[in-house]
Amino acid sequence: MWPQIIAFVCMIGTFLLVAAVLRQPAALATASAAVVGLLVSGSLGQPYHLVEGAFGYFDVLLIIVSAMVFMAALESAGILEEISARMTQSLGGRPLPLALASMLLVMAPGMLTGSSTAAAMTTGRFVLPVLVEAGVPLARAGAFVAIGSIIGMVAPPVNVPVMIIGSGIDMPYVGFDLPLLFVAVPAAIIASLWLAASIRRSGKATAAAGRGAARAATAARGATAPGTGEPLRGERIPGAKVYVPIVALLIMMFGTRVAGRAIPDPGIPFMFAVCAVLAMFCGRPVKPWSAVQRGVDLALPVMGVLVGAGMFVQVMTVTGVRGFLVVSALDITRSWVFVVALIALPVFGAISAYASSSVMGVPILLALLGNNEVVTAAALSLLAALGDMLPPIALVPSLIAQSVEGGKDTRGAILKQLVVPGVLLALWAFVVLRWAPAIGKMLG
Amino acid sequence: MAYLKLATASWLTPIYLLMVAITVVAVVANVLKQRKLSAQIVGGMVLVPLVLRLLLVK
């Protein structure tokens, strides 16, 4: 047992040292921890374990890169900007519909890519100025976008933490749509009510919000399109063609599920790739290679974390640390496992939600076998995702703060606004986790 | 010859290989334009599984 404990402590210590003290990317931290794990266990002569581990999340890697390219194509073609402008123009005078539409818009990229970063860096940046224009204080608007990004990451159809947890216990990513909707939708509605109350209080929820929506959405992008350097033209895109790529994606995703084996499933990356090509013809002219590069640039940090997390988990398995964690988790009294999940997943997720899903999520799910694993994994994914808004890294609030003036001060203010909603989200995840069997029965 | 046989095993395989190849080129372009060493290392890490899968080694 002691060799496993020593290896585990060294790996976690390296991880924290590289990520929190040296402030290096989470991908490097997980990979460094894997190398140290091999070194401590005397297996440094077996570097092929690192390569083996790098393939651990290859499917997820392809989904993320293709989804990011799709989002980049939508952004470069001006489709995201156009849709957000249309939504807010028609809903500007009505706080609750405006809040709900904003929430849906922020969540969409997270739902499609399984990454809160994608949501915060794409539609999040369009929605933020629109909300400020509607009278919401900047910090609260930023907090709302952060919450939307987190909930989007958890909502179906793509939930990467669940995929990671599932791959750890050989559970296929099937039948998660309803449980994930059950976790995400109430949280999204309550967050929207919270924002609508803010808009009402400000008394500015008038048509001004609608009139200023397109201008605000355009201003959010700066003078040039991000990444591509193409100047913004600001002109509107007429007609319904802006909806074509998104509708095509939904038809492909749900069509293959409804049709069963009648239509061969080409895989999610293929669907995103086809719709990315479609997006390039449904908006303003786009330079295809610029959109691909922009998408890959956005995806690379997340892809790095997945490769690093794969190495980390592989070395944990080789050294026996993973088995030790599973056995230890099984030894904990069942009622305490819920408390451990409530604390450990978000805290570990503060460094990387994906790494937290892998390192903490898998043993906790094993300790809770028989507790309706599908609903349990859905709740655990929300707990892990919450880590993306926790200090010291506070990934999502930091990204949102970067997109507005006075970034550092804004980050602190956003974090203050996130305390109560963050605690409520964690409690909601705890409730779903604790009563997972009953919820599973209810959902059929 | 063995590579071609594997690469055309199904109608989807060449399409996915093309997607992986485009991703590899984009990641290499990203690594070359990065100034920070840590970002270059992360790019290199990501390239390992992508290149091996593109070559159908693993």
Tab-separated table of C-alpha atoms in Angstrom, chain A residues 51-422:
chain	number	residue	atom	x	y	z
A	51	VAL	CA	2.034	7.191	-25.435
A	52	GLU	CA	-0.598	4.612	-24.551
A	53	GLY	CA	-2.179	7.121	-22.147
A	54	ALA	CA	-2.100	9.890	-24.759
A	55	PHE	CA	-4.649	7.850	-26.745
A	56	GLY	CA	-6.970	7.502	-23.728
A	57	TYR	CA	-9.348	10.261	-24.810
A	58	PHE	CA	-8.668	10.301	-28.555
A	59	ASP	CA	-12.389	10.162	-29.469
A	60	VAL	CA	-13.147	13.114	-27.205
A	61	LEU	CA	-10.164	14.944	-28.701
A	62	LEU	CA	-11.627	14.654	-32.215
A	63	ILE	CA	-15.058	15.787	-31.017
A	64	ILE	CA	-13.586	18.878	-29.367
A	65	VAL	CA	-11.425	19.927	-32.306
A	66	SER	CA	-14.217	19.469	-34.857
A	67	ALA	CA	-16.727	21.273	-32.620
A	68	MET	CA	-14.334	24.182	-32.123
A	69	VAL	CA	-13.782	24.464	-35.883
A	70	PHE	CA	-17.584	24.485	-36.305
A	71	MET	CA	-17.892	27.286	-33.723
A	72	ALA	CA	-15.054	29.209	-35.367
A	73	ALA	CA	-16.764	28.879	-38.759
A	74	LEU	CA	-20.053	30.149	-37.280
A	75	GLU	CA	-18.195	33.045	-35.670
A	76	SER	CA	-16.158	33.994	-38.755
A	77	ALA	CA	-19.265	33.838	-40.957
A	78	GLY	CA	-21.024	36.262	-38.585
A	79	ILE	CA	-23.758	33.713	-37.862
A	80	LEU	CA	-23.372	33.788	-34.058
A	81	GLU	CA	-23.425	37.587	-34.095
A	82	GLU	CA	-26.511	37.645	-36.320
A	83	ILE	CA	-28.440	35.127	-34.211
A	84	SER	CA	-27.647	36.952	-30.949
A	85	ALA	CA	-28.665	40.276	-32.512
A	86	ARG	CA	-31.957	38.831	-33.782
A	87	MET	CA	-32.746	37.225	-30.443
A	88	THR	CA	-32.143	40.333	-28.403
A	89	GLN	CA	-33.863	42.650	-30.880
A	90	SER	CA	-37.065	40.674	-30.634
A	91	LEU	CA	-36.832	40.137	-26.855
A	92	GLY	CA	-35.222	43.408	-25.714
A	93	GLY	CA	-38.302	44.704	-23.858
A	94	ARG	CA	-39.043	41.463	-21.977
A	95	PRO	CA	-36.572	40.622	-19.193
A	96	LEU	CA	-37.414	36.934	-18.656
A	97	PRO	CA	-37.496	35.886	-22.334
A	98	LEU	CA	-34.308	37.925	-22.870
A	99	ALA	CA	-32.625	36.136	-19.952
A	100	LEU	CA	-33.784	32.701	-21.138
A	101	ALA	CA	-32.683	33.382	-24.727
A	102	SER	CA	-29.309	34.671	-23.489
A	103	MET	CA	-28.873	31.545	-21.362
A	104	LEU	CA	-29.661	29.282	-24.326
A	105	LEU	CA	-27.266	31.209	-26.529
A	106	VAL	CA	-24.433	31.010	-23.972
A	107	MET	CA	-25.074	27.326	-23.330
A	108	ALA	CA	-25.194	26.277	-27.012
A	109	PRO	CA	-21.428	26.041	-27.721
A	110	GLY	CA	-20.867	24.266	-24.393
A	111	MET	CA	-23.630	21.801	-25.205
A	112	LEU	CA	-22.131	21.075	-28.615
A	113	THR	CA	-18.474	20.922	-27.595
A	114	GLY	CA	-18.587	19.853	-23.930
A	115	SER	CA	-16.259	22.725	-23.118
A	116	SER	CA	-17.090	25.740	-20.940
A	117	THR	CA	-14.155	27.548	-22.565
A	118	ALA	CA	-15.867	27.323	-25.968
A	119	ALA	CA	-19.035	28.866	-24.542
A	120	ALA	CA	-17.222	31.661	-22.715
A	121	MET	CA	-15.062	32.528	-25.716
A	122	THR	CA	-17.751	32.481	-28.414
A	123	THR	CA	-21.387	33.321	-27.644
A	124	GLY	CA	-20.454	34.426	-24.124
A	125	ARG	CA	-18.604	37.388	-25.602
A	126	PHE	CA	-21.619	38.395	-27.706
A	127	VAL	CA	-24.148	38.086	-24.906
A	128	LEU	CA	-22.131	39.998	-22.285
A	129	PRO	CA	-22.385	43.487	-23.883
A	130	VAL	CA	-26.027	42.882	-24.757
A	131	LEU	CA	-26.821	42.227	-21.083
A	132	VAL	CA	-24.841	45.273	-19.966
A	133	GLU	CA	-26.796	47.316	-22.515
A	134	ALA	CA	-30.009	45.945	-20.966
A	135	GLY	CA	-28.965	47.388	-17.587
A	136	VAL	CA	-27.347	44.387	-15.868
A	137	PRO	CA	-24.218	45.321	-13.842
A	138	LEU	CA	-21.058	44.089	-15.597
A	139	ALA	CA	-20.036	41.731	-12.765
A	140	ARG	CA	-23.461	40.096	-12.636
A	141	ALA	CA	-23.612	39.792	-16.433
A	142	GLY	CA	-20.154	38.160	-16.354
A	143	ALA	CA	-21.269	35.785	-13.589
A	144	PHE	CA	-24.363	34.871	-15.623
A	145	VAL	CA	-22.210	34.080	-18.671
A	146	ALA	CA	-19.892	31.977	-16.474
A	147	ILE	CA	-22.851	30.011	-15.051
A	148	GLY	CA	-24.290	29.550	-18.556
A	149	SER	CA	-20.930	28.255	-19.795
A	150	ILE	CA	-20.728	25.726	-16.938
A	151	ILE	CA	-24.326	24.543	-17.396
A	152	GLY	CA	-23.749	24.307	-21.171
A	153	MET	CA	-20.726	22.105	-20.539
A	154	VAL	CA	-22.933	19.739	-18.526
A	155	ALA	CA	-26.012	19.797	-20.800
A	156	PRO	CA	-26.417	17.212	-23.589
A	157	PRO	CA	-25.647	16.168	-26.294
A	158	VAL	CA	-21.884	16.331	-25.510
A	159	ASN	CA	-20.697	16.090	-21.897
A	160	VAL	CA	-16.944	15.396	-21.820
A	161	PRO	CA	-16.670	14.801	-18.019
A	162	VAL	CA	-19.325	12.073	-18.265
A	163	MET	CA	-17.492	10.537	-21.247
A	164	ILE	CA	-14.258	10.515	-19.205
A	165	ILE	CA	-15.930	9.053	-16.103
A	166	GLY	CA	-17.729	6.497	-18.280
A	167	SER	CA	-14.536	5.419	-20.043
A	168	GLY	CA	-13.017	4.719	-16.610
A	169	ILE	CA	-15.623	2.054	-15.818
A	170	ASP	CA	-16.387	0.921	-19.402
A	171	MET	CA	-19.815	2.590	-19.376
A	172	PRO	CA	-20.933	3.695	-22.885
A	173	TYR	CA	-22.131	7.268	-23.438
A	174	VAL	CA	-25.715	6.172	-24.039
A	175	GLY	CA	-28.928	7.198	-22.248
A	176	PHE	CA	-27.477	10.347	-20.692
A	177	ASP	CA	-29.671	12.914	-22.476
A	178	LEU	CA	-32.584	12.943	-19.993
A	179	PRO	CA	-30.472	12.834	-16.793
A	180	LEU	CA	-28.220	15.603	-18.120
A	181	LEU	CA	-31.262	17.711	-19.077
A	182	PHE	CA	-32.659	17.067	-15.586
A	183	VAL	CA	-29.423	18.404	-14.082
A	184	ALA	CA	-29.006	21.356	-16.461
A	185	VAL	CA	-32.485	22.746	-17.219
A	186	PRO	CA	-33.653	23.693	-13.667
A	187	ALA	CA	-30.262	25.313	-13.004
A	188	ALA	CA	-30.486	27.257	-16.283
A	189	ILE	CA	-34.037	28.463	-15.521
A	190	ILE	CA	-33.123	29.614	-12.000
A	191	ALA	CA	-30.043	31.437	-13.290
A	192	SER	CA	-32.233	33.135	-15.920
A	193	LEU	CA	-34.741	34.229	-13.240
A	194	TRP	CA	-31.816	35.642	-11.235
A	195	LEU	CA	-30.712	37.655	-14.271
A	196	ALA	CA	-34.270	38.754	-15.171
A	197	ALA	CA	-34.663	40.156	-11.638
A	198	SER	CA	-31.493	42.183	-12.220
A	199	ILE	CA	-32.812	43.566	-15.506
A	200	ARG	CA	-36.151	44.516	-13.890
A	201	ARG	CA	-34.391	46.264	-11.013
A	202	SER	CA	-32.303	48.299	-13.424
A	203	GLY	CA	-35.487	49.493	-15.166
A	204	LYS	CA	-33.675	49.610	-18.471
A	205	ALA	CA	-35.328	46.573	-19.975
A	206	THR	CA	-36.799	48.569	-22.788
A	207	ALA	CA	-36.537	48.468	-26.507
A	208	ALA	CA	-33.183	50.222	-26.065
A	209	ALA	CA	-31.696	46.838	-25.290
A	210	GLY	CA	-33.040	45.552	-28.545
A	211	ARG	CA	-31.905	48.564	-30.529
A	212	GLY	CA	-28.454	48.374	-29.068
A	213	ALA	CA	-28.153	44.630	-29.378
A	214	ALA	CA	-26.596	44.412	-32.803
A	215	ARG	CA	-24.253	47.293	-32.035
A	216	ALA	CA	-23.242	45.756	-28.695
A	217	ALA	CA	-22.742	42.344	-30.213
A	218	THR	CA	-20.522	43.828	-32.865
A	219	ALA	CA	-18.564	45.901	-30.342
A	220	ALA	CA	-17.830	42.742	-28.366
A	221	ARG	CA	-15.738	41.461	-31.205
A	222	GLY	CA	-13.386	44.416	-31.356
A	223	ALA	CA	-12.165	45.976	-34.542
A	224	THR	CA	-11.195	42.718	-36.205
A	225	ALA	CA	-12.498	39.195	-36.145
A	226	PRO	CA	-10.623	37.261	-33.443
A	227	GLY	CA	-7.822	35.119	-34.671
A	228	THR	CA	-8.414	35.718	-38.344
A	229	GLY	CA	-7.612	39.430	-38.326
A	230	GLU	CA	-10.367	39.988	-40.891
A	231	PRO	CA	-12.018	43.392	-40.481
A	232	LEU	CA	-15.581	43.333	-39.249
A	233	ARG	CA	-18.094	44.547	-41.754
A	234	GLY	CA	-20.994	44.746	-39.292
A	235	GLU	CA	-23.634	44.260	-42.014
A	236	ARG	CA	-26.615	42.052	-41.274
A	237	ILE	CA	-27.154	38.655	-42.896
A	238	PRO	CA	-30.678	38.454	-44.323
A	239	GLY	CA	-32.974	35.455	-44.418
A	240	ALA	CA	-33.164	32.143	-42.611
A	241	LYS	CA	-29.921	30.735	-44.020
A	242	VAL	CA	-28.071	31.605	-40.787
A	243	TYR	CA	-29.997	28.799	-39.092
A	244	VAL	CA	-29.092	26.171	-41.721
A	245	PRO	CA	-25.809	24.851	-40.132
A	246	ILE	CA	-27.335	24.549	-36.652
A	247	VAL	CA	-30.565	22.940	-37.909
A	248	ALA	CA	-28.524	20.536	-40.072
A	249	LEU	CA	-26.429	19.566	-37.047
A	250	LEU	CA	-29.510	18.914	-34.907
A	251	ILE	CA	-31.128	16.869	-37.691
A	252	MET	CA	-27.984	14.739	-38.074
A	253	MET	CA	-27.544	14.255	-34.314
A	254	PHE	CA	-31.133	13.340	-33.570
A	255	GLY	CA	-31.820	11.693	-36.948
A	256	THR	CA	-29.204	9.001	-36.410
A	257	ARG	CA	-30.576	8.307	-32.929
A	258	VAL	CA	-34.227	8.171	-33.941
A	259	ALA	CA	-33.544	6.115	-37.076
A	260	GLY	CA	-31.587	3.511	-35.136
A	261	ARG	CA	-29.569	1.361	-37.511
A	262	ALA	CA	-31.543	2.456	-40.583
A	263	ILE	CA	-29.092	5.346	-41.027
A	264	PRO	CA	-25.400	4.623	-40.332
A	265	ASP	CA	-24.007	6.839	-37.566
A	266	PRO	CA	-21.014	8.698	-39.042
A	267	GLY	CA	-19.887	9.970	-35.631
A	268	ILE	CA	-20.102	13.403	-33.998
A	269	PRO	CA	-16.780	14.746	-35.439
A	270	PHE	CA	-18.019	14.034	-38.978
A	271	MET	CA	-21.290	15.886	-38.276
A	272	PHE	CA	-19.437	18.927	-36.943
A	273	ALA	CA	-17.081	18.904	-39.954
A	274	VAL	CA	-19.972	18.822	-42.459
A	275	CYS	CA	-21.787	21.628	-40.624
A	276	ALA	CA	-18.581	23.701	-40.424
A	277	VAL	CA	-18.359	23.527	-44.235
A	278	LEU	CA	-22.067	24.464	-44.454
A	279	ALA	CA	-21.500	27.446	-42.135
A	280	MET	CA	-18.888	28.813	-44.513
A	281	PHE	CA	-21.598	29.186	-47.199
A	282	CYS	CA	-24.413	30.518	-45.007
A	283	GLY	CA	-22.994	33.821	-43.824
A	284	ARG	CA	-20.345	36.324	-44.770
A	285	PRO	CA	-17.437	35.042	-46.889
A	286	VAL	CA	-15.009	33.043	-44.750
A	287	LYS	CA	-11.400	32.034	-45.307
A	288	PRO	CA	-11.695	28.270	-44.581
A	289	TRP	CA	-8.115	27.775	-43.380
A	290	SER	CA	-8.407	30.776	-41.016
A	291	ALA	CA	-11.519	29.215	-39.476
A	292	VAL	CA	-9.757	25.844	-39.085
A	293	GLN	CA	-6.736	27.478	-37.474
A	294	ARG	CA	-8.896	29.577	-35.165
A	295	GLY	CA	-10.806	26.448	-34.098
A	296	VAL	CA	-7.621	24.458	-33.474
A	297	ASP	CA	-6.068	27.388	-31.563
A	298	LEU	CA	-9.135	27.452	-29.281
A	299	ALA	CA	-9.191	23.673	-28.888
A	300	LEU	CA	-5.483	23.121	-28.279
A	301	PRO	CA	-5.373	23.857	-24.508
A	302	VAL	CA	-8.326	21.509	-23.912
A	303	MET	CA	-6.810	18.848	-26.200
A	304	GLY	CA	-3.559	19.160	-24.239
A	305	VAL	CA	-5.407	18.611	-20.952
A	306	LEU	CA	-7.068	15.489	-22.389
A	307	VAL	CA	-3.739	14.065	-23.604
A	308	GLY	CA	-2.132	14.879	-20.227
A	309	ALA	CA	-5.094	13.445	-18.301
A	310	GLY	CA	-4.842	10.249	-20.364
A	311	MET	CA	-1.142	9.901	-19.453
A	312	PHE	CA	-1.940	10.667	-15.805
A	313	VAL	CA	-4.640	7.993	-15.606
A	314	GLN	CA	-2.496	5.431	-17.461
A	315	VAL	CA	0.402	5.931	-15.018
A	316	MET	CA	-2.004	5.791	-12.068
A	317	THR	CA	-3.225	2.448	-13.407
A	318	VAL	CA	0.290	1.098	-14.043
A	319	THR	CA	1.562	2.081	-10.603
A	320	GLY	CA	-1.480	0.709	-8.784
A	321	VAL	CA	-2.537	4.138	-7.523
A	322	ARG	CA	-5.863	3.912	-9.304
A	323	GLY	CA	-6.668	0.575	-7.709
A	324	PHE	CA	-5.622	1.976	-4.337
A	325	LEU	CA	-7.993	4.958	-4.800
A	326	VAL	CA	-10.856	2.698	-5.839
A	327	VAL	CA	-10.360	0.375	-2.858
A	328	SER	CA	-10.082	3.362	-0.507
A	329	ALA	CA	-13.240	4.896	-1.962
A	330	LEU	CA	-15.062	1.593	-1.485
A	331	ASP	CA	-13.929	1.585	2.162
A	332	ILE	CA	-15.553	4.946	2.901
A	333	THR	CA	-19.028	4.769	4.438
A	334	ARG	CA	-21.524	5.317	1.628
A	335	SER	CA	-23.074	8.453	3.157
A	336	TRP	CA	-19.616	10.018	3.412
A	337	VAL	CA	-18.881	9.318	-0.262
A	338	PHE	CA	-21.521	11.940	-1.161
A	339	VAL	CA	-19.764	14.508	1.030
A	340	VAL	CA	-16.341	13.581	-0.409
A	341	ALA	CA	-17.778	14.002	-3.938
A	342	LEU	CA	-19.272	17.394	-3.034
A	343	ILE	CA	-15.888	18.691	-1.872
A	344	ALA	CA	-13.225	16.774	-3.819
A	345	LEU	CA	-14.608	17.064	-7.369
A	346	PRO	CA	-14.978	20.873	-7.497
A	347	VAL	CA	-11.708	21.446	-5.597
A	348	PHE	CA	-9.755	19.171	-7.937
A	349	GLY	CA	-11.722	20.626	-10.850
A	350	ALA	CA	-10.312	24.058	-10.016
A	351	ILE	CA	-7.193	22.861	-11.816
A	352	SER	CA	-8.947	20.911	-14.551
A	353	ALA	CA	-12.539	19.705	-14.713
A	354	TYR	CA	-11.480	16.907	-17.070
A	355	ALA	CA	-8.645	15.726	-14.817
A	356	SER	CA	-11.011	15.878	-11.833
A	357	SER	CA	-13.530	13.693	-13.685
A	358	SER	CA	-10.830	11.169	-14.376
A	359	VAL	CA	-8.950	11.130	-11.081
A	360	MET	CA	-11.804	11.684	-8.603
A	361	GLY	CA	-14.917	10.958	-10.667
A	362	VAL	CA	-14.093	7.346	-11.555
A	363	PRO	CA	-13.352	6.054	-7.997
A	364	ILE	CA	-16.344	7.936	-6.587
A	365	LEU	CA	-18.650	6.422	-9.203
A	366	LEU	CA	-17.215	2.973	-8.408
A	367	ALA	CA	-17.883	3.586	-4.722
A	368	LEU	CA	-21.479	4.488	-5.607
A	369	LEU	CA	-22.220	1.477	-7.826
A	370	GLY	CA	-25.916	0.604	-7.580
A	371	ASN	CA	-26.836	4.273	-7.032
A	372	ASN	CA	-28.090	4.562	-10.671
A	373	GLU	CA	-24.729	5.085	-12.351
A	374	VAL	CA	-26.116	7.191	-15.234
A	375	VAL	CA	-27.749	9.825	-12.994
A	376	THR	CA	-24.774	9.654	-10.598
A	377	ALA	CA	-22.299	10.338	-13.432
A	378	ALA	CA	-24.468	13.258	-14.605
A	379	ALA	CA	-24.386	14.816	-11.110
A	380	LEU	CA	-20.634	14.177	-10.747
A	381	SER	CA	-20.038	15.943	-14.082
A	382	LEU	CA	-21.741	19.084	-12.727
A	383	LEU	CA	-19.559	18.978	-9.595
A	384	ALA	CA	-16.388	18.582	-11.692
A	385	ALA	CA	-17.490	21.336	-14.098
A	386	LEU	CA	-17.965	23.750	-11.169
A	387	GLY	CA	-14.189	23.648	-10.757
A	388	ASP	CA	-13.866	25.735	-13.936
A	389	MET	CA	-15.096	28.784	-12.008
A	390	LEU	CA	-13.128	28.228	-8.796
A	391	PRO	CA	-9.867	30.050	-7.884
A	392	PRO	CA	-6.887	29.939	-8.163
A	393	ILE	CA	-7.248	29.419	-11.922
A	394	ALA	CA	-10.962	30.315	-12.257
A	395	LEU	CA	-10.723	29.542	-15.958
A	396	VAL	CA	-14.148	30.726	-17.119
A	397	PRO	CA	-14.379	33.972	-15.076
A	398	SER	CA	-10.812	34.802	-16.179
A	399	LEU	CA	-11.690	34.332	-19.865
A	400	ILE	CA	-14.809	36.485	-19.476
A	401	ALA	CA	-12.858	39.183	-17.628
A	402	GLN	CA	-10.248	39.219	-20.404
A	403	SER	CA	-12.912	40.177	-22.937
A	404	VAL	CA	-13.865	43.402	-21.112
A	405	GLU	CA	-11.959	46.471	-19.995
A	406	GLY	CA	-10.354	46.365	-16.525
A	407	GLY	CA	-9.977	42.593	-16.654
A	408	LYS	CA	-8.352	41.962	-13.239
A	409	ASP	CA	-10.874	44.015	-11.219
A	410	THR	CA	-13.739	42.544	-13.194
A	411	ARG	CA	-12.500	38.996	-12.498
A	412	GLY	CA	-12.651	39.597	-8.737
A	413	ALA	CA	-16.109	41.155	-9.002
A	414	ILE	CA	-17.382	38.252	-11.139
A	415	LEU	CA	-15.980	35.743	-8.618
A	416	LYS	CA	-17.837	37.540	-5.776
A	417	GLN	CA	-21.077	37.365	-7.752
A	418	LEU	CA	-20.506	33.654	-8.357
A	419	VAL	CA	-20.316	32.622	-4.675
A	420	VAL	CA	-24.056	32.139	-4.047
A	421	PRO	CA	-24.960	30.623	-7.461
A	422	GLY	CA	-21.882	28.349	-7.228
